[in-house]
PDB file of C-alpha atoms and ligand atoms in Angstrom:
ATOM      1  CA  UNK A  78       0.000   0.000   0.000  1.00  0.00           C
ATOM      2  CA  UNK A  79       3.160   2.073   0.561  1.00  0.00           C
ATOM      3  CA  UNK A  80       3.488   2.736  -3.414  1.00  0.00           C
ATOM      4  CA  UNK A  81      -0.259   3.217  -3.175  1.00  0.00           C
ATOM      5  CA  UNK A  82       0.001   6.477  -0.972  1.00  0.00           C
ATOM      6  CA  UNK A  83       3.396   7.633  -2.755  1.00  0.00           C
ATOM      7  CA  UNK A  84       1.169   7.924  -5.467  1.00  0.00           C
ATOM      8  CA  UNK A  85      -1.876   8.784  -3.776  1.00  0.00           C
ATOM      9  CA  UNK A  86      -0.786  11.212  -0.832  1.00  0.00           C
ATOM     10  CA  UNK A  87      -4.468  12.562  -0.157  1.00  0.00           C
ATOM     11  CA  UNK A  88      -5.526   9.279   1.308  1.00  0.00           C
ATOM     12  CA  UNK A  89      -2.543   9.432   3.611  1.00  0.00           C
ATOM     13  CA  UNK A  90      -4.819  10.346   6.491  1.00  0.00           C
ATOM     14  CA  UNK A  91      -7.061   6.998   6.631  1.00  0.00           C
ATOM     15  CA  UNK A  92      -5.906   3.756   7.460  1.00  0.00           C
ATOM     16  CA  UNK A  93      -5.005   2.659   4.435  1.00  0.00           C
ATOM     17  CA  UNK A  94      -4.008  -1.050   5.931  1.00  0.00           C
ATOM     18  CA  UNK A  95      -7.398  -1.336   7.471  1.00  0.00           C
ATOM     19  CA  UNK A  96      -8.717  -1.220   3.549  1.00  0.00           C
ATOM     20  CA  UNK A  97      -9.791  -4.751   2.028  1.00  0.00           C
ATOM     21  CA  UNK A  98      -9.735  -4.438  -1.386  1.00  0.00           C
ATOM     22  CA  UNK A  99     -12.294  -6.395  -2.849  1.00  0.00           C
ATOM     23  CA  UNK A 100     -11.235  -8.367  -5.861  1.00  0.00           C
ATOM     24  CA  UNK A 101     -13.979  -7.734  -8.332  1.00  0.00           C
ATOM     25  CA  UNK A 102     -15.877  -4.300  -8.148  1.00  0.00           C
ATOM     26  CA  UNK A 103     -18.497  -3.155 -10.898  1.00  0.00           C
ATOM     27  CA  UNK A 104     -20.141   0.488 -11.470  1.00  0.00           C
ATOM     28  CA  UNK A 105     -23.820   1.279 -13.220  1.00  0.00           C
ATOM     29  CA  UNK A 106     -22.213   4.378 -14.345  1.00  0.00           C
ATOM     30  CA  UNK A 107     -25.179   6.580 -14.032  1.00  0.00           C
ATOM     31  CA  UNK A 108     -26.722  10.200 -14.527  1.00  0.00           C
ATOM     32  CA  UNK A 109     -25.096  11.239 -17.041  1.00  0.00           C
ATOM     33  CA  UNK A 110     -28.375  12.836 -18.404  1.00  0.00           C
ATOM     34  CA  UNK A 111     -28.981  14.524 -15.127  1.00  0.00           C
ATOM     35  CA  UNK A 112     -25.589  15.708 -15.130  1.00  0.00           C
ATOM     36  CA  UNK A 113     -25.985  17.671 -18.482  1.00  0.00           C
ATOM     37  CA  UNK A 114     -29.681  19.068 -17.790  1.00  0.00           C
ATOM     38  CA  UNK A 115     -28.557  20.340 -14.509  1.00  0.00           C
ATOM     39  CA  UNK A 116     -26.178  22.565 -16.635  1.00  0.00           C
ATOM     40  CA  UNK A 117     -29.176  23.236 -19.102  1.00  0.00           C
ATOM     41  CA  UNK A 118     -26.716  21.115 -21.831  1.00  0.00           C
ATOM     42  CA  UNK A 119     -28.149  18.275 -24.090  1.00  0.00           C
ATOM     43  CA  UNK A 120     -27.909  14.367 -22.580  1.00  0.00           C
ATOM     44  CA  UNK A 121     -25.407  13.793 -25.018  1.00  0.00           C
ATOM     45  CA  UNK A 122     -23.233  16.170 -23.040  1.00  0.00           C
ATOM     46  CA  UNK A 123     -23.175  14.012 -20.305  1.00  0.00           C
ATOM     47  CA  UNK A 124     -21.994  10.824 -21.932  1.00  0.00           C
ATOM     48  CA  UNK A 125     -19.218  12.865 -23.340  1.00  0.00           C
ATOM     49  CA  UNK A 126     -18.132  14.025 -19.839  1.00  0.00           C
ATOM     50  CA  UNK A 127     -19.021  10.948 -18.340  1.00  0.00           C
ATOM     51  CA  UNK A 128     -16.074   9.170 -20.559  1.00  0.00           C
ATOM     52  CA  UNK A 129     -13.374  11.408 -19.149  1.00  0.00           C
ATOM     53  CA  UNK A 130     -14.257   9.537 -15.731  1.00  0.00           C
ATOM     54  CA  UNK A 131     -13.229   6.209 -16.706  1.00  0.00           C
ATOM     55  CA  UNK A 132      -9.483   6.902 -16.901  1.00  0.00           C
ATOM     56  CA  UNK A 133      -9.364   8.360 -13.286  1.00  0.00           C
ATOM     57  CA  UNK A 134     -11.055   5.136 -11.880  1.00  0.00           C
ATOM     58  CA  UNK A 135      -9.323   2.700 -14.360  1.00  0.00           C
ATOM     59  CA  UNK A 136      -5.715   3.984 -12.975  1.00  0.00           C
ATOM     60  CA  UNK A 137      -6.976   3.928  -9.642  1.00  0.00           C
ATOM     61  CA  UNK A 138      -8.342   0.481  -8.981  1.00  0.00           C
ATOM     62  CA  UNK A 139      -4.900  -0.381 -10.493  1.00  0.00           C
ATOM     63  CA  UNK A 140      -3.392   1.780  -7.605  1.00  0.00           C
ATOM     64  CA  UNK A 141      -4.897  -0.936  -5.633  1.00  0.00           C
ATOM     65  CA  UNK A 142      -4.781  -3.377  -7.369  1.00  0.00           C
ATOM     66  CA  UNK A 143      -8.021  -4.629  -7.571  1.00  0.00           C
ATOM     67  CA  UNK A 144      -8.017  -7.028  -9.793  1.00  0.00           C
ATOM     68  CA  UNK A 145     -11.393  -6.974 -12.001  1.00  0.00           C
ATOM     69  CA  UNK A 146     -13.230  -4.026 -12.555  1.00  0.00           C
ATOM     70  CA  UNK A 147     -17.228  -4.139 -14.578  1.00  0.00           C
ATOM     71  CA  UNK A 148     -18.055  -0.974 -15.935  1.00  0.00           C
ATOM     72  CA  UNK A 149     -22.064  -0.980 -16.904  1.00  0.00           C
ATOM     73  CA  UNK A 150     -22.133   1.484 -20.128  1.00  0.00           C
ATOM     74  CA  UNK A 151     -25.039   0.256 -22.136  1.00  0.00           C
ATOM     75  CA  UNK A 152     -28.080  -1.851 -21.140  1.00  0.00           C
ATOM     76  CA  UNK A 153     -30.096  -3.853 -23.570  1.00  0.00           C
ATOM     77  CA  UNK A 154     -32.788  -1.346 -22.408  1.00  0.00           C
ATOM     78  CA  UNK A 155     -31.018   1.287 -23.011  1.00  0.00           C
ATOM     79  CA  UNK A 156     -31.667   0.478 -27.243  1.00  0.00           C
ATOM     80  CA  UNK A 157     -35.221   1.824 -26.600  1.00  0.00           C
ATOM     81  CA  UNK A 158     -33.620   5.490 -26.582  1.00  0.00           C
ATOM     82  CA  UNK A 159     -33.674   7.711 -29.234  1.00  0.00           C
ATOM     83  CA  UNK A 160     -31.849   7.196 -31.884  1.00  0.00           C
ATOM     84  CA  UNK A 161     -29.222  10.090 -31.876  1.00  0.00           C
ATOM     85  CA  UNK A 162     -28.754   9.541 -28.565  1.00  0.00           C
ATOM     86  CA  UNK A 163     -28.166   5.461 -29.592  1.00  0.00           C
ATOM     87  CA  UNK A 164     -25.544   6.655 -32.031  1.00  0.00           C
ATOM     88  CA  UNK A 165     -24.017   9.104 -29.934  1.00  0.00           C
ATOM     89  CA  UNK A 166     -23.356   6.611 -26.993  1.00  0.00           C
ATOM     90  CA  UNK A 167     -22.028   3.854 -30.628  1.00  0.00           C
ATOM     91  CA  UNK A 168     -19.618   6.487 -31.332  1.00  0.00           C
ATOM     92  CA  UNK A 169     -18.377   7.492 -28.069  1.00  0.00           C
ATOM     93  CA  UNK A 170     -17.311   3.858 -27.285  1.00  0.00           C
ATOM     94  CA  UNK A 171     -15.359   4.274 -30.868  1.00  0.00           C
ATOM     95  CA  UNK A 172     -13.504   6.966 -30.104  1.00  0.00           C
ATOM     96  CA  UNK A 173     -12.601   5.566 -26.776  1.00  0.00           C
ATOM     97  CA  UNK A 174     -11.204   2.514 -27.781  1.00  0.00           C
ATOM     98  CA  UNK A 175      -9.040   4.406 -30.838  1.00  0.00           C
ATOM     99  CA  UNK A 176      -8.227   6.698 -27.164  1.00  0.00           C
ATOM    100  CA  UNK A 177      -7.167   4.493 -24.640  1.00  0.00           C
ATOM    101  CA  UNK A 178      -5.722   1.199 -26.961  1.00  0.00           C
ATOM    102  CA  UNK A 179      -1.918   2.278 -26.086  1.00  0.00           C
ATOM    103  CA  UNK A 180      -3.078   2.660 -22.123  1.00  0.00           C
ATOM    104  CA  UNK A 181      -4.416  -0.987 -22.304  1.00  0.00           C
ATOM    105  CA  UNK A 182      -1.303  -1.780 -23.574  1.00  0.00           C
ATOM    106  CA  UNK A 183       1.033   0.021 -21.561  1.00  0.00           C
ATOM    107  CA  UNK A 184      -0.759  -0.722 -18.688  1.00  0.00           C
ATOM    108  CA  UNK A 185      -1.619  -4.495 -19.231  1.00  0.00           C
ATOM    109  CA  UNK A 186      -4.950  -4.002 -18.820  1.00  0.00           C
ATOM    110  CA  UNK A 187      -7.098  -7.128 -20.718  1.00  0.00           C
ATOM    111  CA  UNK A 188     -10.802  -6.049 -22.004  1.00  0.00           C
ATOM    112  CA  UNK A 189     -13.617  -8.104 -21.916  1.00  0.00           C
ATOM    113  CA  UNK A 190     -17.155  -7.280 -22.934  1.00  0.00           C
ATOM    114  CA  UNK A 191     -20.130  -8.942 -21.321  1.00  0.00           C
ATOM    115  CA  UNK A 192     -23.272  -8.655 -23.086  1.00  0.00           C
ATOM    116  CA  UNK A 193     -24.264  -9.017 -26.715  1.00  0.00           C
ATOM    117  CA  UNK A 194     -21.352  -7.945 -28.998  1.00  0.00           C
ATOM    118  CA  UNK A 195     -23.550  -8.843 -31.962  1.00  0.00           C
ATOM    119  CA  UNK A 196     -25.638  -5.770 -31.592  1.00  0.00           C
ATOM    120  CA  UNK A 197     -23.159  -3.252 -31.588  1.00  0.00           C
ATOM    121  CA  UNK A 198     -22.337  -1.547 -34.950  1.00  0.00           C
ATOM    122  CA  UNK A 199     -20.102  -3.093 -37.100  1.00  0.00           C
ATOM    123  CA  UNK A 200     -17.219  -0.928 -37.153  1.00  0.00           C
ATOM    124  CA  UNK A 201     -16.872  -0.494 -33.250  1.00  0.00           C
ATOM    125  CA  UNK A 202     -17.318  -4.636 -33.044  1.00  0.00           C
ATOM    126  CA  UNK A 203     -14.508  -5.068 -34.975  1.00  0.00           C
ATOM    127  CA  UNK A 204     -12.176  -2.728 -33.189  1.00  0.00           C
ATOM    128  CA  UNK A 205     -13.192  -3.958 -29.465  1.00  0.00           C
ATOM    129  CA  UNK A 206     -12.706  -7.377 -31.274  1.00  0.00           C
ATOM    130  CA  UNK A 207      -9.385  -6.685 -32.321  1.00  0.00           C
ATOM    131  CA  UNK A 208      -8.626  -5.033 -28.844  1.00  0.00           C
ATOM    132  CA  UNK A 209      -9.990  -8.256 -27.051  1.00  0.00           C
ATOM    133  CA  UNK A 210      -7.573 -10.669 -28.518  1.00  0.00           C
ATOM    134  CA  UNK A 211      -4.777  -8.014 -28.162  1.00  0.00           C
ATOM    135  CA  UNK A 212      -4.963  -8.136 -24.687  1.00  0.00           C
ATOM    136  CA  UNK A 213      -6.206 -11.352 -23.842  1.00  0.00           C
ATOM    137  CA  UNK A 214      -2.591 -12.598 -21.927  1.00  0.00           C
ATOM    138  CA  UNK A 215      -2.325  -9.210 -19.967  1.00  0.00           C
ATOM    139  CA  UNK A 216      -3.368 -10.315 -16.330  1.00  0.00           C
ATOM    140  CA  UNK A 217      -2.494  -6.673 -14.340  1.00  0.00           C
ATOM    141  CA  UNK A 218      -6.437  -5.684 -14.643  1.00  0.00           C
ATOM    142  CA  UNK A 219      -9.211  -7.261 -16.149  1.00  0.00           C
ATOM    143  CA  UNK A 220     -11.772  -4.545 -17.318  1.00  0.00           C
ATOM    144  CA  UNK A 221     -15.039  -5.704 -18.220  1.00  0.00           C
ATOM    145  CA  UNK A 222     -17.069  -3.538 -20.064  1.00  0.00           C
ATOM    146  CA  UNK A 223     -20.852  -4.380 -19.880  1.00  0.00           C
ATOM    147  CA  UNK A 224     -22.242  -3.407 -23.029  1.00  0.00           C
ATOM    148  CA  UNK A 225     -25.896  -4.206 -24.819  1.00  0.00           C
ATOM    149  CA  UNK A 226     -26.138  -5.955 -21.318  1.00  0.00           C
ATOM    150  CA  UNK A 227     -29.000  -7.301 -19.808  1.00  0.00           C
ATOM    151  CA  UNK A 228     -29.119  -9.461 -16.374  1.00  0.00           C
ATOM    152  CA  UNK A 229     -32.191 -11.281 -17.654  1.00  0.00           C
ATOM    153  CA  UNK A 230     -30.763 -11.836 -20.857  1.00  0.00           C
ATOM    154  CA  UNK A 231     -28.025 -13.401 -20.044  1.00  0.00           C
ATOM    155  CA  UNK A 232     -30.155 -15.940 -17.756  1.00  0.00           C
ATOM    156  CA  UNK A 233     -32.446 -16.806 -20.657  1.00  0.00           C
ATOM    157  CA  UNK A 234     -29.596 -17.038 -23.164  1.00  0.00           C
ATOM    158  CA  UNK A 235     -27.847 -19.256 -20.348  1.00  0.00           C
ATOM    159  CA  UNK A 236     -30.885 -22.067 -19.954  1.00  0.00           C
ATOM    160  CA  UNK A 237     -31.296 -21.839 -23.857  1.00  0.00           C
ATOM    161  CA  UNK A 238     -27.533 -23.364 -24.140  1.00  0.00           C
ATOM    162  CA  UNK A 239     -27.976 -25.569 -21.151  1.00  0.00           C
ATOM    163  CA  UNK A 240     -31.892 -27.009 -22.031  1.00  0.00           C
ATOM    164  CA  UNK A 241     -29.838 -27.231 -26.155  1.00  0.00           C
ATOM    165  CA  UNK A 242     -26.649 -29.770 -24.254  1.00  0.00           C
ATOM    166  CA  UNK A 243     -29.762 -31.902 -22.156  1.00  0.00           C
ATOM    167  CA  UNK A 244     -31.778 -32.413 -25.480  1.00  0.00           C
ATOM    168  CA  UNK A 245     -28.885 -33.654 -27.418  1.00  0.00           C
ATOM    169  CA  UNK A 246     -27.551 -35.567 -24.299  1.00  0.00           C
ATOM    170  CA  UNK A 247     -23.963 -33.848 -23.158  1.00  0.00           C
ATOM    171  CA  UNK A 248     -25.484 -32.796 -20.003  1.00  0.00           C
ATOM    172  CA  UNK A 249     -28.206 -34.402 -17.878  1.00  0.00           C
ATOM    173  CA  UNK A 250     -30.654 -32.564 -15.950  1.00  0.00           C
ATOM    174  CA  UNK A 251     -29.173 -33.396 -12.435  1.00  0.00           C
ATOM    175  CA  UNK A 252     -25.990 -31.922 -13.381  1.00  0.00           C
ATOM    176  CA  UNK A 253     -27.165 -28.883 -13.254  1.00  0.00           C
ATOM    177  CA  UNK A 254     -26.085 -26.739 -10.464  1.00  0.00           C
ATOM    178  CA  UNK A 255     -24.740 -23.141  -9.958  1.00  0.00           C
ATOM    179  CA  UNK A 256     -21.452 -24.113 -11.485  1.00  0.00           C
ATOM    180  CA  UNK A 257     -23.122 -25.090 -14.518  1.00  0.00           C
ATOM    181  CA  UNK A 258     -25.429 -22.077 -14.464  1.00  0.00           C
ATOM    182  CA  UNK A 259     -21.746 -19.824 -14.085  1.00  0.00           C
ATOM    183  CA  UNK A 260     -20.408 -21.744 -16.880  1.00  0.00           C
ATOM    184  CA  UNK A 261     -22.408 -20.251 -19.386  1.00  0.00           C
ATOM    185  CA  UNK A 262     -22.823 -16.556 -18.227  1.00  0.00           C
ATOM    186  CA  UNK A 263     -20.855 -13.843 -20.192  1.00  0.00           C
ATOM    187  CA  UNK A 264     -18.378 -14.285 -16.459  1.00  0.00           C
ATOM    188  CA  UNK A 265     -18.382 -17.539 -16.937  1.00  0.00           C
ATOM    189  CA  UNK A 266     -14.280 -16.960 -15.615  1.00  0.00           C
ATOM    190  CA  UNK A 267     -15.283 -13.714 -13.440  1.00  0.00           C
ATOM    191  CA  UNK A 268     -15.356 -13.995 -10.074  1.00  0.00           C
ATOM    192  CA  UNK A 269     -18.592 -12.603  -8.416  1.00  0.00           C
ATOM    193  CA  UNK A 270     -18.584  -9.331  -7.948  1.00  0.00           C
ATOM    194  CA  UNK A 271     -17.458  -8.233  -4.015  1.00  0.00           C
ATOM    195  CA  UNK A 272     -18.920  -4.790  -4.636  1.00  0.00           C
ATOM    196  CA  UNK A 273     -21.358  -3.244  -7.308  1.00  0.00           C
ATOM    197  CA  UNK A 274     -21.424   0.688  -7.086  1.00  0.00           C
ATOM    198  CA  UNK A 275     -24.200   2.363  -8.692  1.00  0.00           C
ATOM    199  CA  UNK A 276     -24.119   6.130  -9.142  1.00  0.00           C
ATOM    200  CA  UNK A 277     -26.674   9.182  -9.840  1.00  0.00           C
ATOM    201  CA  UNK A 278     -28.636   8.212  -6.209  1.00  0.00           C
ATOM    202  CA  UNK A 279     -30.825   5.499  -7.924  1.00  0.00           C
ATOM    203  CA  UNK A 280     -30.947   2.663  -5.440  1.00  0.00           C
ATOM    204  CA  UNK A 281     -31.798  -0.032  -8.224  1.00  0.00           C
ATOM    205  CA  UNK A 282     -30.202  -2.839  -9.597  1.00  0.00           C
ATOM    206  CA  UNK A 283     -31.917  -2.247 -13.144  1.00  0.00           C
ATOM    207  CA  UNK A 284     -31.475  -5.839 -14.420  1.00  0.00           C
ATOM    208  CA  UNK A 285     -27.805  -5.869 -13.684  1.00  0.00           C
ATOM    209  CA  UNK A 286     -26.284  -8.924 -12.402  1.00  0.00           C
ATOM    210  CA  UNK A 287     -29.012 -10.629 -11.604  1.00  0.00           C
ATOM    211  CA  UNK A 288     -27.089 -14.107 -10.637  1.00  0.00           C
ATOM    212  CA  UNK A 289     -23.555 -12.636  -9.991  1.00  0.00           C
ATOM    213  CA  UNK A 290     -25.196 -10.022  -6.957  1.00  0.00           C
ATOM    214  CA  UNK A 291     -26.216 -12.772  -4.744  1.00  0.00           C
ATOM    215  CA  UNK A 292     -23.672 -11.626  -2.331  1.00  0.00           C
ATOM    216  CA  UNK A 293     -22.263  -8.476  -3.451  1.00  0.00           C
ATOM    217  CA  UNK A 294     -22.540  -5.507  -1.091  1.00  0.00           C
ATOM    218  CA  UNK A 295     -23.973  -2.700  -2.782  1.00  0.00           C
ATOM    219  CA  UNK A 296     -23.003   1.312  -2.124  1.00  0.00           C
ATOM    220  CA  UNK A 297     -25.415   3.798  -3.611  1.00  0.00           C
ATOM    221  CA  UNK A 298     -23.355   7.066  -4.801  1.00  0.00           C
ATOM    222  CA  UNK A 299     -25.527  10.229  -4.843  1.00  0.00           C
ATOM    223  CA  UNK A 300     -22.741  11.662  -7.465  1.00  0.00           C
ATOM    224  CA  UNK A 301     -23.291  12.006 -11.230  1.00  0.00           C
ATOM    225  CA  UNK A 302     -21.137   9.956 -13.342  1.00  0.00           C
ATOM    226  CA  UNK A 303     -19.419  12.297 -14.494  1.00  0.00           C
ATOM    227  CA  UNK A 304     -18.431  13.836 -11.167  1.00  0.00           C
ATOM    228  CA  UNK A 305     -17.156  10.498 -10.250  1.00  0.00           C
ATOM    229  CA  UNK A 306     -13.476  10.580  -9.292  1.00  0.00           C
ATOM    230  CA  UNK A 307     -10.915   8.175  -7.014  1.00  0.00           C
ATOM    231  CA  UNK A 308     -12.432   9.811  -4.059  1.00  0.00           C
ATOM    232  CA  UNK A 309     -15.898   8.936  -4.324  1.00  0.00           C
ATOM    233  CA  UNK A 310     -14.791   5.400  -5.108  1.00  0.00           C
ATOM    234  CA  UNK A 311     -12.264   5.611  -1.973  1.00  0.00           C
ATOM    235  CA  UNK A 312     -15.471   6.203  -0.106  1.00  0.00           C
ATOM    236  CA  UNK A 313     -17.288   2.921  -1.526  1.00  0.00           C
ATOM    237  CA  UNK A 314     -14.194   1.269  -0.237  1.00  0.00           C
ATOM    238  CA  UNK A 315     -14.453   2.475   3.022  1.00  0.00           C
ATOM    239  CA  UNK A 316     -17.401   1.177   3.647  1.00  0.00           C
ATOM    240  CA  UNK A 317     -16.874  -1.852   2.069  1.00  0.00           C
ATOM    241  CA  UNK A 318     -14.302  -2.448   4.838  1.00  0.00           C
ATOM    242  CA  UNK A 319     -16.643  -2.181   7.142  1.00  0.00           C
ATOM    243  CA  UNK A 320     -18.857  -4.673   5.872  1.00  0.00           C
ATOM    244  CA  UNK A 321     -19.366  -7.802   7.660  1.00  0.00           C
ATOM    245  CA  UNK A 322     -19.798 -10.432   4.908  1.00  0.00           C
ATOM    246  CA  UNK A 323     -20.808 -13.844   5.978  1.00  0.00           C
ATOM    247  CA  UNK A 324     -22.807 -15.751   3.089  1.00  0.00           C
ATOM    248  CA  UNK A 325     -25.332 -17.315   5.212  1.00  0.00           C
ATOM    249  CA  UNK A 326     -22.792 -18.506   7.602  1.00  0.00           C
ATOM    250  CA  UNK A 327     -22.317 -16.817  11.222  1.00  0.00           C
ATOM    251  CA  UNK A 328     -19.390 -15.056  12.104  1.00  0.00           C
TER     252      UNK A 328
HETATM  253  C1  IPE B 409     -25.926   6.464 -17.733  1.00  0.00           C
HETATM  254  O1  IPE B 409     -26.484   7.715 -17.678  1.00  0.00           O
HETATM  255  C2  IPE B 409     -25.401   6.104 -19.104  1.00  0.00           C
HETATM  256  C3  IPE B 409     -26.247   5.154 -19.849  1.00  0.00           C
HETATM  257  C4  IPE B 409     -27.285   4.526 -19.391  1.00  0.00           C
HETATM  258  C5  IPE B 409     -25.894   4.911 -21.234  1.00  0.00           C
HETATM  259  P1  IPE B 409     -27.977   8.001 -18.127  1.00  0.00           P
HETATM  260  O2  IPE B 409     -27.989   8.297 -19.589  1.00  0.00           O
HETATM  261  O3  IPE B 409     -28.879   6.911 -17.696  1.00  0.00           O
HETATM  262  O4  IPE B 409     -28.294   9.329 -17.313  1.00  0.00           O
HETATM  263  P2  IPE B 409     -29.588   9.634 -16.461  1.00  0.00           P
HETATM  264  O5  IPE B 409     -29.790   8.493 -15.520  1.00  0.00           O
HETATM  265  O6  IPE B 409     -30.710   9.768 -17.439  1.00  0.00           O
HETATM  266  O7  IPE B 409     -29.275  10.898 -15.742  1.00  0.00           O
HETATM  267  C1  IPE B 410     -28.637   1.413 -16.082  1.00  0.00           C
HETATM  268  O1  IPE B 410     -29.038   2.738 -16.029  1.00  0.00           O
HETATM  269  C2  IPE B 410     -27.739   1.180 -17.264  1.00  0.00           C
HETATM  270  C3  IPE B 410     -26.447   1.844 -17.233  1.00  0.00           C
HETATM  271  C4  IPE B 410     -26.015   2.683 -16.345  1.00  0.00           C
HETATM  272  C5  IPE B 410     -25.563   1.537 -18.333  1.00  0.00           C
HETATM  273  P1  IPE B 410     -30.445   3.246 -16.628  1.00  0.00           P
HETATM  274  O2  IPE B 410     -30.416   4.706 -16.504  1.00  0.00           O
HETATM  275  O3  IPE B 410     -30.645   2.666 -17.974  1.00  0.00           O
HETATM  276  O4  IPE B 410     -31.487   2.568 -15.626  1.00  0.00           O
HETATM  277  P2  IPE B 410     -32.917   3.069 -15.152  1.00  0.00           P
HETATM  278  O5  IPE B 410     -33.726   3.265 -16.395  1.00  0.00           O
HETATM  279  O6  IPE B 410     -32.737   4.332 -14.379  1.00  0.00           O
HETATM  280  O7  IPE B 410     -33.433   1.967 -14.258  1.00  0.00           O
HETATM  281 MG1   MG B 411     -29.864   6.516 -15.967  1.00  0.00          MG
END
């Protein structure tokens, strides 16, 4: 933690050794449309802003070395918005993967998208494509990137692929069990998530994680997504510290 607060000097004043660091943390990056109408700008303003967050948090939880971070930045719901705003959100995720491709590289950070890759636009599925399998050995951060991502969706697309392996006999029904059920989830190889953050003060799970979350301690962030910085998520830590986890058990 030393190189941690070299780096980091305003978090000097906490006990810093008293800090778990969970391994997997994921963020519903949200109000970034509340964030531009509060400054009488258009929603599309707020997505824009709402990019230059990622960087802060992505260098941070690498301060800590957490280990797997899940951003949320599209929902399959999310399609029913107007168009512009559709394409807006399409060509913001180009222009930050043209962006930040030499800081996954320098920084050995491996992208993974969870969700429906099919339904994104051509030309921005090839290039996360291409960034995938570039930086599928790196091992220093995994960053999972939610996108066209649906909680439900995932759990029907699962039991489609598990009911297709019973009916053509490679898996019988009393196999099934929550390892199976894992196996074919977009995190299949993710560990649960210790910690999902949402932001914007909504205190919903909006068809996020619906089987990961079984455990995860939750902290609701009144900030805009946009005004998210290492602080806010140094808070989320604290109090994940605190947290008594004990999966049923007693303690
Ligand atoms: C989160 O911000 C980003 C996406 C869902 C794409 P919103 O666009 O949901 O912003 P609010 O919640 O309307 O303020
Ligand atoms: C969830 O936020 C999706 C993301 C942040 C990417 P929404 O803004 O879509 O969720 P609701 O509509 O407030 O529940
Ligand atoms: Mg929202």
């Amino acid at each position: 933690m030393n190189s941690f607060l070299k780096r980091n000097p305003t978090y000097s004043k906490y006990d810093i050794d008293a800090l778990k660091i969970p391994s997997h943390v994921a963020i519903i990056m949200d109000g970034n449309g509340r964030w531009a109408k509060a400054r009488g700008k258009r929603r599309i303003h707020g997505h824009a802003q709402g990019v230059k967050s990622i960087r802060a948090i992505l260098d941070f939880a690498g301060d800590l070395k957490i280990t797997h971070l899940t951003l949320w930045a599209f929902s399959t719901d999310n399609w029913k918005r107007p168009k512009y705003e559709v394409s807006f959100l399409m060509n913001l995720l180009e222009k930050y993967i043209d962006n930040e491709k030499a800081n996954f590289m320098k920084n050995r950070i491996r992208l993974r998208i969870l969700g429906n890759l099919e339904d994104i636009p051509v030309k921005v599925r090839k290039k996360l494509k291409t960034l995938i399998e570039e930086t599928k050995d790196f091992d220093k951060l995994n960053l999972n990137i939610a996108l066209s991502y649906g909680g439900r969706e995932e759990l029907i697309g699962a039991f489609k692929n598990i009911s297709d392996k019973i009916v053509s006999g490679v898996l019988s029904r009393d196999e099934i069990d929550d390892h199976v059920i894992k196996s074919h989830l977009f995190t299949a190889d993710i560990p649960d998530p210790d910690l999902i953050i949402r932001t914007s003060g909504e205190f919903r799970l909006s068809n996020f994680f619906i089987w990961q979350s079984a455990y995860s301690e939750l902290f609701f962030s009144t900030v805009f997504w946009p005004d998210f910085r290492p602080e806010h998520f140094f808070e989320a830590l604290l109090h994940y510290s605190q947290r008594e986890r004990r999966f049923g058990g007693i303690q």
